Amino acid sequence: MRKIYIFDTTLRDGEQSPGVNLNMQEKVEIALQLEKLGVDRMEAGFPAASPGDLAGVSAVARAVKNASVIALSRSREQDIEAAREALKDAQDPCLHLFLATSPIHRQHKLRMEKHQVLETAEAAIRYAKKYFSKIEFSPEDAGRTELDFLCEVTEMAIRAGATVVNIPDTVGYMTPYEYGNIFKTLKENVPGIEKIQLSAHCHDDLGMATANALAAILNGADQIEGTINGIGERAGNTSIEEVAMALETRQEFFQAKTTLTLSEIARTSRLVSKLTGMVVPGNKAIVGANAFAHESGIHQDGMLKEKTTYEIMSPETIGLKESKLVLGKHSGRHAFREKLVDLGYNLDDEHVNAAFAKFKDLADKKKNVTDEDIVALLEEKLIETPEVFSLETIQVSYGNQSTPTATVRIKLLDGGYLEEAAVGNGSVDAIYKAIDKATKEEVELDDYSIQSVTHGKDALGEVHVVLKQGDYAVLGRGVSTDILEASARAYVDAINRLIEKRKSPARSRDNVTLI
Ligand code: KIV
Ligand code: ZN
C-alpha cells in the first residue's frame, strides 16, 4: 500500500470561505484536533496577509508537535520573511510558495511573459531555500496551464530546490480524466520528478474535487490537499474525510492509504463546523447527519438482516458511537463524568461541575439527554471568551397581530446589570435591538442560522450569528431548548468576541491580493 500524505488547509484555504474568520485560539483548537486526526501537514495561514494571520500561524507553530506546519507565501521576499517569522518556533516548518502560471493569469493578473514567471518563481524558491529545507511550490491555476509549460515550471521548481510540487485546480475546472492526465504527464516527462512529491489541490466548483483528487492518486500523486467538511473559497476544497474514507473503503482498488486516525473524523468535522459556523449539510458524504441514516422501509429491512446490504462503511469507523447510556434528570455526576470521558472530553473538576450544572438544567426540560446534546452544551463555550456581557434573562411578548417586544437583562463583569426593552419586526429582531441598546454596540447582523441538535419537539436549538462592525466580523453561538434564548445567547457571545477582537492584532486582508 502506498502512503498518501494529507495536507490539511482548513486553517488557510478553508478560512477563506466567505464569512469565516477564526481567531488565534480557535485556530489552535482546530490545529490540535487536526494533530489528533493525524494529518501529516497543516497549512496554518498566510502570514503576509495581516499581523493577525502572522500571529495565528505562530500560535499554531508553537502548539503543534506532530505535524509539519506550513505557511503560505507569494513569490516575494517580504512574504517569505513574514512566513519565516511566523514559523520560527515550528518543529517541522515548511514554506508554501505560489505563483500563477496559466495564460489567463499571466496575461490579466500578473502581466508577465512565461520567462518572467519562471524567473520570478525560481528566484523566490532559491531565496527561500536559504531558510527552509522543505518548500512546496504551487503553479497557481495549474489546471488551465499549458501542459508543456507546466512541465517546464515543475522542472525549474525541482532544480531550484522545491521538495513538493503542487498542482492546483484553482478554479475547479478540471475533470478527473484531465486532472489525472496532468500527473501522468509530469511523472513521465519531467527530469528529476522522482526526487520530489507531487500534490493535488482541487476546488469543488463543478462538484468534482474529490473525484479529481482520487484521479490524481491513481496517476501517481503522493499528497492530497483539502479541508475538513470541504470548506474553502467559493464551492470549497476537496474534503479530506471523503478522500480518506474512499481510500479506506476501496483499498483494493486504490492500493493506497492515509495514516489518519479515522475515528477522529466525526469529532474534527463537528469542531470545524462549530468554530467556523459553517453548517454541514445533512446529505454531505461521510459527515452529514444523514450519511448513515436509513429511511426507506426496504433499506431498514435490509439493514436489520445484514448491515452490509446498504452500508459500505460503518459509522463507528469515523468515530460515531451508538449511545448506550442515555442520560436523564436522575443521572448523577458519576454517570455524567463517565459519559464525558466516553465522548473524549478530559475536563478538570471545575469544568465538569460547570458542565454538570448545564446538563441538569437541560435534563429538567428534556427527558432524554443524548450525546449530541452534551457535546452541544460543552462546545457552546469551547473557546472561552471573556464575558464582558452575560445574558441573565429575556422576556418576549409576541402575537401575530401585535408588535413583538423584548426585555433583556444583562450581567456585567463587575456584577452590575443592564436592562433594556425594544420592539422589532419579529421576536428575534426585538431581542437583538434590546441587546444593542443595553450594550451600546453598533453592529450589523450579517448572518443568522438555526439548526436543531437532535430530533424531536424538545430538541436543543443551536444558533449561529455573524456580526459585523467596521472591518471586524465575528461569529457567535448559542444553544438552548428555546430558540429565542439560543438566538439571544449567540448574539451576546458574538458581542463579547467583538470586544475581544478589537484588542487583538488587525486581521483585515482587504488590501492583500493573492498575486
Ligand atoms: O487554489 C489555489 O490555487 C491555492 C493556491 C494558493 C495553492 O489555494
Ligand atoms: Zn486553493
Short mmCIF file of C-alpha atoms and ligand atoms in Angstrom, two decimals:
data_model
loop_
_atom_site.label_atom_id
_atom_site.label_comp_id
_atom_site.label_asym_id
_atom_site.label_seq_id
_atom_site.Cartn_x
_atom_site.Cartn_y
_atom_site.Cartn_z
CA MET A 1 0.00 0.00 0.00
CA ARG A 2 1.33 3.38 -1.00
CA LYS A 3 1.07 6.07 1.69
CA ILE A 4 -0.84 9.18 0.68
CA TYR A 5 0.22 12.25 2.64
CA ILE A 6 -2.56 14.50 3.89
CA PHE A 7 -2.01 18.25 3.71
CA ASP A 8 -4.79 19.99 5.56
CA THR A 9 -5.58 23.57 4.59
CA THR A 10 -8.70 24.10 6.71
CA LEU A 11 -6.93 26.94 8.51
CA ARG A 12 -5.87 28.69 5.28
CA ASP A 13 -7.95 27.86 2.18
CA GLY A 14 -10.83 26.78 4.46
CA GLU A 15 -10.64 30.03 6.34
CA GLN A 16 -11.02 31.84 3.00
CA SER A 17 -14.68 30.69 2.99
CA PRO A 18 -16.92 33.75 2.93
CA GLY A 19 -17.84 34.84 6.47
CA VAL A 20 -15.27 32.62 8.20
CA ASN A 21 -12.76 34.39 10.37
CA LEU A 22 -11.08 32.30 13.05
CA ASN A 23 -9.28 33.91 15.95
CA MET A 24 -5.94 32.67 17.25
CA GLN A 25 -7.43 30.48 19.98
CA GLU A 26 -9.84 28.90 17.53
CA LYS A 27 -7.04 28.21 15.05
CA VAL A 28 -5.02 26.48 17.75
CA GLU A 29 -8.04 24.46 18.89
CA ILE A 30 -8.62 23.20 15.35
CA ALA A 31 -4.88 22.62 14.79
CA LEU A 32 -4.67 20.41 17.89
CA GLN A 33 -7.66 18.40 16.72
CA LEU A 34 -6.09 18.04 13.24
CA GLU A 35 -3.00 16.75 15.01
CA LYS A 36 -5.16 14.14 16.77
CA LEU A 37 -6.69 13.23 13.42
CA GLY A 38 -3.13 12.59 12.28
CA VAL A 39 -2.75 14.90 9.29
CA ASP A 40 0.84 14.87 8.04
CA ARG A 41 0.95 18.57 7.21
CA MET A 42 -1.23 21.53 8.02
CA GLU A 43 -1.29 24.94 6.41
CA ALA A 44 -1.94 27.41 9.20
CA GLY A 45 -2.36 30.65 7.24
CA PHE A 46 -0.84 33.34 5.07
CA PRO A 47 1.40 35.41 7.38
CA ALA A 48 1.98 38.30 4.96
CA ALA A 49 -1.78 38.90 4.74
CA SER A 50 -2.08 40.64 8.12
CA PRO A 51 -0.42 40.79 11.56
CA GLY A 52 -3.35 38.71 12.84
CA ASP A 53 -2.63 35.97 10.29
CA LEU A 54 1.04 36.02 11.24
CA ALA A 55 0.16 35.71 14.93
CA GLY A 56 -2.26 32.85 14.15
CA VAL A 57 0.38 30.88 12.23
CA SER A 58 2.94 31.43 15.04
CA ALA A 59 0.48 30.22 17.65
CA VAL A 60 -0.22 27.05 15.64
CA ALA A 61 3.52 26.56 15.00
CA ARG A 62 4.17 26.68 18.76
CA ALA A 63 1.29 24.35 19.66
CA VAL A 64 1.66 21.57 17.09
CA LYS A 65 4.32 18.92 17.66
CA ASN A 66 3.35 16.02 15.43
CA ALA A 67 2.65 17.52 12.04
CA SER A 68 4.55 19.79 9.72
CA VAL A 69 3.23 23.37 9.97
CA ILE A 70 3.07 25.27 6.70
CA ALA A 71 2.76 28.95 5.85
CA LEU A 72 1.59 30.27 2.51
CA SER A 73 3.65 32.90 0.70
CA ARG A 74 3.57 34.71 -2.60
CA SER A 75 6.79 34.51 -4.60
CA ARG A 76 8.19 37.64 -2.95
CA GLU A 77 10.92 38.19 -0.41
CA GLN A 78 8.78 40.15 2.05
CA ASP A 79 6.19 37.34 2.15
CA ILE A 80 8.91 34.76 2.69
CA GLU A 81 10.29 36.86 5.56
CA ALA A 82 6.83 37.05 7.17
CA ALA A 83 6.50 33.25 6.87
CA ARG A 84 9.97 32.81 8.36
CA GLU A 85 8.99 34.90 11.35
CA ALA A 86 5.68 33.03 11.78
CA LEU A 87 7.27 29.58 11.57
CA LYS A 88 10.36 30.25 13.69
CA ASP A 89 9.11 28.06 16.55
CA ALA A 90 7.72 25.23 14.42
CA GLN A 91 9.15 21.74 14.98
CA ASP A 92 8.85 20.89 11.31
CA PRO A 93 8.30 24.06 9.26
CA CYS A 94 7.50 24.16 5.57
CA LEU A 95 7.03 27.09 3.20
CA HIS A 96 4.30 27.02 0.55
CA LEU A 97 5.23 29.34 -2.32
CA PHE A 98 2.93 30.03 -5.22
CA LEU A 99 2.83 31.92 -8.49
CA ALA A 100 0.18 31.70 -11.19
CA THR A 101 1.19 30.03 -14.46
CA SER A 102 -1.94 29.83 -16.65
CA PRO A 103 -2.23 32.07 -19.73
CA ILE A 104 -5.28 33.86 -18.24
CA HIS A 105 -3.44 34.68 -15.02
CA ARG A 106 -0.18 35.53 -16.80
CA GLN A 107 -1.89 37.97 -19.13
CA HIS A 108 -4.50 39.62 -16.92
CA LYS A 109 -3.29 39.30 -13.37
CA LEU A 110 0.49 39.14 -13.44
CA ARG A 111 1.12 40.80 -16.80
CA MET A 112 4.16 38.56 -17.19
CA GLU A 113 5.57 36.53 -20.02
CA LYS A 114 6.34 32.86 -19.47
CA HIS A 115 10.06 33.51 -18.94
CA GLN A 116 9.27 36.15 -16.27
CA VAL A 117 7.05 33.68 -14.41
CA LEU A 118 9.85 31.13 -14.48
CA GLU A 119 12.44 33.66 -13.31
CA THR A 120 10.25 35.09 -10.52
CA ALA A 121 9.34 31.66 -9.14
CA GLU A 122 12.92 30.40 -9.37
CA ALA A 123 14.28 33.45 -7.56
CA ALA A 124 11.70 33.02 -4.78
CA ILE A 125 12.42 29.30 -4.32
CA ARG A 126 16.18 29.93 -4.25
CA TYR A 127 15.76 32.76 -1.74
CA ALA A 128 13.51 30.61 0.46
CA LYS A 129 15.91 27.67 0.25
CA LYS A 130 18.38 29.61 2.39
CA TYR A 131 15.92 29.35 5.29
CA PHE A 132 13.65 26.36 4.63
CA SER A 133 14.61 22.78 3.91
CA LYS A 134 11.01 21.95 2.99
CA ILE A 135 9.41 24.01 0.24
CA GLU A 136 6.23 23.32 -1.64
CA PHE A 137 5.76 25.21 -4.90
CA SER A 138 2.30 25.72 -6.45
CA PRO A 139 1.86 26.91 -10.01
CA GLU A 140 -1.50 28.56 -9.33
CA ASP A 141 -4.22 27.67 -11.85
CA ALA A 142 -2.08 24.73 -12.97
CA GLY A 143 -5.24 23.08 -14.30
CA ARG A 144 -5.55 25.71 -17.04
CA THR A 145 -1.82 25.96 -17.71
CA GLU A 146 -0.37 24.63 -21.00
CA LEU A 147 0.91 21.13 -20.17
CA ASP A 148 4.33 21.67 -21.76
CA PHE A 149 4.79 24.90 -19.79
CA LEU A 150 3.66 23.15 -16.60
CA CYS A 151 6.37 20.52 -17.22
CA GLU A 152 8.91 23.35 -17.63
CA VAL A 153 7.74 25.05 -14.41
CA THR A 154 7.90 21.76 -12.48
CA GLU A 155 11.41 21.06 -13.76
CA MET A 156 12.51 24.56 -12.73
CA ALA A 157 10.96 24.13 -9.25
CA ILE A 158 12.81 20.85 -8.72
CA ARG A 159 16.09 22.36 -9.88
CA ALA A 160 15.64 25.37 -7.60
CA GLY A 161 15.02 23.19 -4.54
CA ALA A 162 11.30 22.58 -4.07
CA THR A 163 10.54 19.35 -2.21
CA VAL A 164 6.85 19.17 -3.19
CA VAL A 165 5.21 20.45 -6.37
CA ASN A 166 1.50 21.02 -6.00
CA ILE A 167 -0.92 21.10 -8.93
CA PRO A 168 -3.81 23.40 -8.02
CA ASP A 169 -7.05 23.23 -9.93
CA THR A 170 -7.63 26.72 -8.58
CA VAL A 171 -10.98 27.32 -10.23
CA GLY A 172 -12.38 23.77 -10.04
CA TYR A 173 -12.44 23.43 -13.84
CA MET A 174 -10.85 20.03 -14.35
CA THR A 175 -12.48 16.68 -14.99
CA PRO A 176 -10.96 13.59 -13.35
CA TYR A 177 -9.61 12.34 -16.68
CA GLU A 178 -7.85 15.63 -17.49
CA TYR A 179 -6.56 16.20 -13.97
CA GLY A 180 -5.21 12.64 -13.70
CA ASN A 181 -3.52 13.10 -17.05
CA ILE A 182 -1.53 16.09 -15.74
CA PHE A 183 0.05 13.87 -13.07
CA LYS A 184 0.76 11.12 -15.57
CA THR A 185 2.39 13.59 -17.97
CA LEU A 186 4.55 15.16 -15.24
CA LYS A 187 5.63 11.73 -13.98
CA GLU A 188 6.57 10.59 -17.48
CA ASN A 189 8.24 13.73 -18.78
CA VAL A 190 9.87 15.84 -16.07
CA PRO A 191 13.53 15.05 -15.33
CA GLY A 192 14.11 14.62 -11.59
CA ILE A 193 10.41 14.13 -10.78
CA GLU A 194 11.30 11.10 -8.62
CA LYS A 195 13.16 13.43 -6.22
CA ILE A 196 10.02 15.31 -5.15
CA GLN A 197 6.47 14.63 -4.08
CA LEU A 198 3.55 15.59 -6.29
CA SER A 199 0.50 17.05 -4.61
CA ALA A 200 -3.14 17.53 -5.67
CA HIS A 201 -5.14 20.63 -4.66
CA CYS A 202 -8.68 20.76 -6.03
CA HIS A 203 -11.62 23.11 -5.76
CA ASP A 204 -15.21 21.96 -5.98
CA ASP A 205 -16.82 24.45 -8.36
CA LEU A 206 -18.18 21.66 -10.56
CA GLY A 207 -18.56 19.18 -7.71
CA MET A 208 -15.52 17.15 -8.85
CA ALA A 209 -12.91 17.99 -6.21
CA THR A 210 -12.85 14.58 -4.53
CA ALA A 211 -13.05 12.69 -7.84
CA ASN A 212 -10.17 14.79 -9.18
CA ALA A 213 -8.06 14.16 -6.07
CA LEU A 214 -8.66 10.42 -6.40
CA ALA A 215 -7.78 10.55 -10.11
CA ALA A 216 -4.52 12.25 -9.12
CA ILE A 217 -3.77 9.40 -6.68
CA LEU A 218 -4.37 6.84 -9.41
CA ASN A 219 -1.86 8.72 -11.56
CA GLY A 220 0.89 8.98 -9.00
CA ALA A 221 0.09 11.89 -6.63
CA ASP A 222 1.81 11.46 -3.26
CA GLN A 223 -0.16 14.07 -1.35
CA ILE A 224 -3.75 15.33 -1.24
CA GLU A 225 -4.58 18.83 -0.06
CA GLY A 226 -8.02 19.55 1.29
CA THR A 227 -10.12 20.75 4.15
CA ILE A 228 -12.39 19.27 6.76
CA ASN A 229 -16.03 19.32 5.60
CA GLY A 230 -14.72 20.58 2.23
CA ILE A 231 -14.92 24.22 3.29
CA GLY A 232 -12.97 26.82 1.30
CA GLU A 233 -13.08 29.52 -1.37
CA ARG A 234 -16.36 29.57 -3.33
CA ALA A 235 -17.64 25.97 -3.52
CA GLY A 236 -14.79 24.79 -1.31
CA ASN A 237 -11.90 22.33 -1.50
CA THR A 238 -11.54 18.57 -1.60
CA SER A 239 -12.99 17.08 1.60
CA ILE A 240 -10.25 15.28 3.45
CA GLU A 241 -12.72 12.92 5.10
CA GLU A 242 -14.07 11.89 1.69
CA VAL A 243 -10.63 11.05 0.31
CA ALA A 244 -9.63 9.21 3.49
CA MET A 245 -12.80 7.11 3.54
CA ALA A 246 -12.68 6.41 -0.20
CA LEU A 247 -9.15 5.04 0.23
CA GLU A 248 -10.17 3.08 3.32
CA THR A 249 -13.34 1.62 1.83
CA ARG A 250 -11.88 0.90 -1.63
CA GLN A 251 -8.36 -0.16 -0.59
CA GLU A 252 -8.13 -2.97 -3.11
CA PHE A 253 -8.92 -0.54 -5.91
CA PHE A 254 -6.66 2.36 -4.95
CA GLN A 255 -3.83 0.35 -3.38
CA ALA A 256 -3.10 3.44 -1.29
CA LYS A 257 -3.91 4.59 2.21
CA THR A 258 -3.61 7.52 4.58
CA THR A 259 -2.31 7.22 8.13
CA LEU A 260 -5.18 9.27 9.57
CA THR A 261 -6.88 8.16 12.78
CA LEU A 262 -10.24 7.73 11.10
CA SER A 263 -12.16 7.56 14.37
CA GLU A 264 -11.35 11.27 14.89
CA ILE A 265 -13.17 12.30 11.69
CA ALA A 266 -16.59 12.95 13.23
CA ARG A 267 -15.18 14.97 16.11
CA THR A 268 -12.94 17.03 13.79
CA SER A 269 -15.84 17.72 11.46
CA ARG A 270 -18.04 18.86 14.35
CA LEU A 271 -15.34 21.13 15.76
CA VAL A 272 -14.63 22.78 12.40
CA SER A 273 -18.33 23.29 11.80
CA LYS A 274 -18.82 24.82 15.25
CA LEU A 275 -15.86 27.17 15.12
CA THR A 276 -16.35 28.30 11.54
CA GLY A 277 -20.15 28.47 11.82
CA MET A 278 -20.36 26.54 8.53
CA VAL A 279 -23.16 24.06 8.99
CA VAL A 280 -22.54 20.64 7.42
CA PRO A 281 -25.40 19.78 5.02
CA GLY A 282 -27.38 16.72 6.17
CA ASN A 283 -26.61 14.83 2.97
CA LYS A 284 -22.87 15.59 2.96
CA ALA A 285 -20.85 12.42 2.30
CA ILE A 286 -19.24 10.85 5.40
CA VAL A 287 -20.02 13.60 7.94
CA GLY A 288 -23.57 14.76 7.11
CA ALA A 289 -26.22 13.96 9.72
CA ASN A 290 -27.93 11.59 7.25
CA ALA A 291 -24.79 9.91 5.95
CA PHE A 292 -25.56 6.77 7.96
CA ALA A 293 -29.35 7.15 8.30
CA HIS A 294 -31.64 4.71 6.53
CA GLU A 295 -35.12 5.99 5.90
CA SER A 296 -36.87 3.70 3.44
CA GLY A 297 -38.57 0.54 4.71
CA ILE A 298 -36.71 -1.66 2.22
CA HIS A 299 -33.36 -0.27 3.33
CA GLN A 300 -34.24 -0.59 7.02
CA ASP A 301 -35.33 -4.17 6.49
CA GLY A 302 -32.08 -4.94 4.67
CA MET A 303 -30.02 -3.27 7.42
CA LEU A 304 -31.72 -5.36 10.09
CA LYS A 305 -30.99 -8.56 8.19
CA GLU A 306 -27.41 -7.72 7.25
CA LYS A 307 -25.80 -4.29 7.62
CA THR A 308 -23.65 -4.60 4.52
CA THR A 309 -26.76 -4.69 2.30
CA TYR A 310 -26.91 -0.90 2.45
CA GLU A 311 -23.89 0.19 4.48
CA ILE A 312 -20.50 0.29 2.76
CA MET A 313 -18.73 1.71 5.81
CA SER A 314 -19.65 1.79 9.46
CA PRO A 315 -20.37 4.95 11.46
CA GLU A 316 -18.01 3.65 14.18
CA THR A 317 -15.07 3.92 11.77
CA ILE A 318 -15.36 7.70 11.74
CA GLY A 319 -15.96 7.82 15.49
CA LEU A 320 -19.74 7.91 15.62
CA LYS A 321 -20.74 5.70 18.51
CA GLU A 322 -24.21 4.45 19.15
CA SER A 323 -25.10 5.80 22.54
CA LYS A 324 -25.69 3.01 25.04
CA LEU A 325 -26.08 5.27 28.02
CA VAL A 326 -28.73 7.98 27.59
CA LEU A 327 -28.76 10.38 30.50
CA GLY A 328 -31.79 11.98 32.12
CA LYS A 329 -32.66 14.11 35.11
CA HIS A 330 -31.97 11.31 37.59
CA SER A 331 -28.47 10.69 36.31
CA GLY A 332 -25.75 11.59 38.76
CA ARG A 333 -22.39 13.30 38.50
CA HIS A 334 -20.58 9.95 38.27
CA ALA A 335 -22.54 8.77 35.20
CA PHE A 336 -22.14 12.22 33.70
CA ARG A 337 -18.37 12.20 34.18
CA GLU A 338 -18.17 8.73 32.61
CA LYS A 339 -20.14 9.98 29.67
CA LEU A 340 -17.74 12.88 29.21
CA VAL A 341 -14.75 10.52 29.20
CA ASP A 342 -16.58 8.28 26.73
CA LEU A 343 -17.15 11.26 24.47
CA GLY A 344 -13.42 12.06 24.63
CA TYR A 345 -13.50 15.07 27.00
CA ASN A 346 -10.98 15.11 29.80
CA LEU A 347 -12.17 18.01 31.92
CA ASP A 348 -10.91 19.10 35.31
CA ASP A 349 -13.30 19.14 38.29
CA GLU A 350 -14.21 22.78 37.86
CA HIS A 351 -15.25 22.30 34.24
CA VAL A 352 -17.05 19.01 34.99
CA ASN A 353 -19.07 20.82 37.67
CA ALA A 354 -19.97 23.66 35.33
CA ALA A 355 -20.95 21.22 32.59
CA PHE A 356 -22.97 19.13 35.08
CA ALA A 357 -24.94 22.20 36.15
CA LYS A 358 -25.78 22.91 32.50
CA PHE A 359 -26.71 19.27 31.96
CA LYS A 360 -29.07 19.28 34.98
CA ASP A 361 -30.67 22.41 33.68
CA LEU A 362 -31.25 20.77 30.33
CA ALA A 363 -32.45 17.48 31.84
CA ASP A 364 -35.22 19.44 33.58
CA LYS A 365 -36.52 20.48 30.18
CA LYS A 366 -35.70 17.41 28.12
CA LYS A 367 -36.47 13.80 29.05
CA ASN A 368 -33.52 12.09 27.37
CA VAL A 369 -30.25 13.94 27.04
CA THR A 370 -28.32 12.45 24.14
CA ASP A 371 -24.61 12.51 23.31
CA GLU A 372 -25.24 15.22 20.71
CA ASP A 373 -26.94 17.38 23.37
CA ILE A 374 -24.00 17.03 25.73
CA VAL A 375 -21.48 17.83 23.00
CA ALA A 376 -23.54 20.89 22.00
CA LEU A 377 -23.64 22.12 25.61
CA LEU A 378 -19.91 21.63 26.07
CA GLU A 379 -18.94 23.15 22.77
CA GLU A 380 -21.15 26.21 23.09
CA LYS A 381 -18.34 27.69 25.12
CA LEU A 382 -15.47 25.78 23.63
CA ILE A 383 -13.30 28.82 23.36
CA GLU A 384 -13.54 30.85 26.50
CA THR A 385 -14.09 34.46 25.55
CA PRO A 386 -14.02 36.87 28.48
CA GLU A 387 -17.68 37.61 29.12
CA VAL A 388 -17.99 41.37 29.32
CA PHE A 389 -21.74 40.80 28.99
CA SER A 390 -23.65 37.71 30.02
CA LEU A 391 -27.31 37.12 29.38
CA GLU A 392 -29.35 36.87 32.56
CA THR A 393 -32.98 36.90 31.40
CA ILE A 394 -35.09 37.64 28.36
CA GLN A 395 -38.79 38.31 28.26
CA VAL A 396 -40.65 38.41 24.95
CA SER A 397 -44.18 39.39 24.16
CA TYR A 398 -45.37 38.15 20.78
CA GLY A 399 -48.68 37.89 18.96
CA ASN A 400 -49.16 37.62 15.22
CA GLN A 401 -51.33 40.77 15.30
CA SER A 402 -49.13 42.81 17.64
CA THR A 403 -45.64 44.29 17.64
CA PRO A 404 -43.11 41.97 19.26
CA THR A 405 -41.46 43.45 22.34
CA ALA A 406 -38.42 42.12 24.19
CA THR A 407 -36.81 42.99 27.51
CA VAL A 408 -33.29 41.76 28.26
CA ARG A 409 -31.30 41.77 31.46
CA ILE A 410 -27.55 41.51 31.06
CA LYS A 411 -24.96 40.96 33.77
CA LEU A 412 -21.71 42.91 33.70
CA LEU A 413 -18.27 41.74 34.78
CA ASP A 414 -18.36 43.96 37.89
CA GLY A 415 -21.64 42.35 38.99
CA GLY A 416 -23.84 45.23 37.78
CA TYR A 417 -26.82 44.79 35.48
CA LEU A 418 -28.18 46.42 32.32
CA GLU A 419 -31.84 46.20 31.44
CA GLU A 420 -33.42 47.42 28.21
CA ALA A 421 -36.57 46.85 26.18
CA ALA A 422 -37.21 47.26 22.45
CA VAL A 423 -39.75 46.47 19.76
CA GLY A 424 -38.88 44.80 16.47
CA ASN A 425 -40.17 43.23 13.26
CA GLY A 426 -40.12 39.86 14.93
CA SER A 427 -39.20 38.39 18.31
CA VAL A 428 -35.53 37.87 17.40
CA ASP A 429 -35.29 41.37 15.96
CA ALA A 430 -36.78 42.81 19.17
CA ILE A 431 -34.32 40.85 21.31
CA TYR A 432 -31.37 41.99 19.21
CA LYS A 433 -32.47 45.63 19.35
CA ALA A 434 -32.80 45.40 23.14
CA ILE A 435 -29.29 43.89 23.40
CA ASP A 436 -27.92 46.65 21.13
CA LYS A 437 -29.47 49.28 23.39
CA ALA A 438 -28.11 47.65 26.54
CA THR A 439 -24.57 47.03 25.29
CA LYS A 440 -24.37 50.22 23.19
CA GLU A 441 -22.51 48.27 20.50
CA GLU A 442 -23.30 49.31 16.93
CA VAL A 443 -23.27 46.08 14.99
CA GLU A 444 -24.73 44.74 11.80
CA LEU A 445 -26.26 41.26 11.74
CA ASP A 446 -24.60 39.72 8.69
CA ASP A 447 -25.80 36.15 9.04
CA TYR A 448 -28.16 34.14 11.20
CA SER A 449 -28.73 30.40 11.07
CA ILE A 450 -30.52 27.94 13.28
CA GLN A 451 -30.47 24.17 13.42
CA SER A 452 -31.69 21.55 15.80
CA VAL A 453 -29.05 19.45 17.53
CA THR A 454 -31.23 16.33 17.71
CA HIS A 455 -34.72 15.35 16.62
CA GLY A 456 -38.00 15.85 18.48
CA LYS A 457 -40.01 18.73 19.89
CA ASP A 458 -37.73 19.13 22.89
CA ALA A 459 -34.53 19.19 20.80
CA LEU A 460 -31.83 21.74 21.54
CA GLY A 461 -31.71 24.60 19.07
CA GLU A 462 -28.30 25.90 18.03
CA VAL A 463 -27.98 29.40 16.61
CA HIS A 464 -25.01 30.90 14.77
CA VAL A 465 -24.78 34.60 14.04
CA VAL A 466 -22.18 36.68 12.24
CA LEU A 467 -21.93 40.28 13.43
CA LYS A 468 -20.03 42.98 11.60
CA GLN A 469 -18.60 46.20 12.94
CA GLY A 470 -16.38 48.17 10.56
CA ASP A 471 -13.59 45.85 9.42
CA TYR A 472 -14.39 43.21 12.00
CA ALA A 473 -16.62 40.18 11.51
CA VAL A 474 -17.26 37.77 14.36
CA LEU A 475 -19.20 34.60 14.85
CA GLY A 476 -21.36 33.87 17.89
CA ARG A 477 -23.01 30.63 19.04
CA GLY A 478 -25.87 29.92 21.37
CA VAL A 479 -27.58 26.71 22.44
CA SER A 480 -30.87 26.28 24.28
CA THR A 481 -34.11 24.28 24.18
CA ASP A 482 -35.72 27.62 23.36
CA ILE A 483 -34.74 29.15 20.04
CA LEU A 484 -35.26 32.73 21.23
CA GLU A 485 -32.91 32.15 24.13
CA ALA A 486 -30.40 30.44 21.80
CA SER A 487 -30.67 33.47 19.48
CA ALA A 488 -30.01 35.88 22.34
CA ARG A 489 -27.07 33.82 23.62
CA ALA A 490 -25.47 33.70 20.17
CA TYR A 491 -25.78 37.47 19.81
CA VAL A 492 -24.28 38.24 23.23
CA ASP A 493 -21.50 35.70 22.55
CA ALA A 494 -20.68 37.50 19.29
CA ILE A 495 -20.59 40.89 21.03
CA ASN A 496 -18.16 39.52 23.63
CA ARG A 497 -15.95 38.20 20.83
CA LEU A 498 -16.09 41.51 19.05
CA ILE A 499 -14.85 43.30 22.15
CA GLU A 500 -12.04 40.75 22.46
CA LYS A 501 -11.18 41.08 18.79
CA ARG A 502 -10.82 44.84 18.97
CA LYS A 503 -7.97 44.24 21.43
CA SER A 504 -6.08 41.76 19.20
CA PRO A 505 -3.86 42.43 16.14
CA ALA A 506 -5.51 43.64 12.93
CA ARG A 507 -6.82 40.89 10.70
CA SER A 508 -8.12 42.84 7.76
CA ARG A 509 -6.86 41.38 4.50
CA ASP A 510 -8.72 43.79 2.29
CA ASN A 511 -5.60 45.26 0.76
CA VAL A 512 -3.83 41.96 0.14
CA THR A 513 -4.38 40.16 -3.12
CA LEU A 514 -3.23 36.67 -3.87
CA ILE A 515 -0.90 37.73 -6.71
O1 KIV B 1 -6.32 27.14 -5.15
C1 KIV B 1 -5.17 27.56 -5.22
O2 KIV B 1 -4.59 27.77 -6.28
C2 KIV B 1 -4.48 27.86 -3.97
C3 KIV B 1 -3.02 28.14 -4.07
C4 KIV B 1 -2.60 29.25 -3.19
C5 KIV B 1 -2.27 26.88 -3.86
O3 KIV B 1 -5.07 27.77 -2.91
ZN ZN B 2 -6.99 26.65 -3.18
#
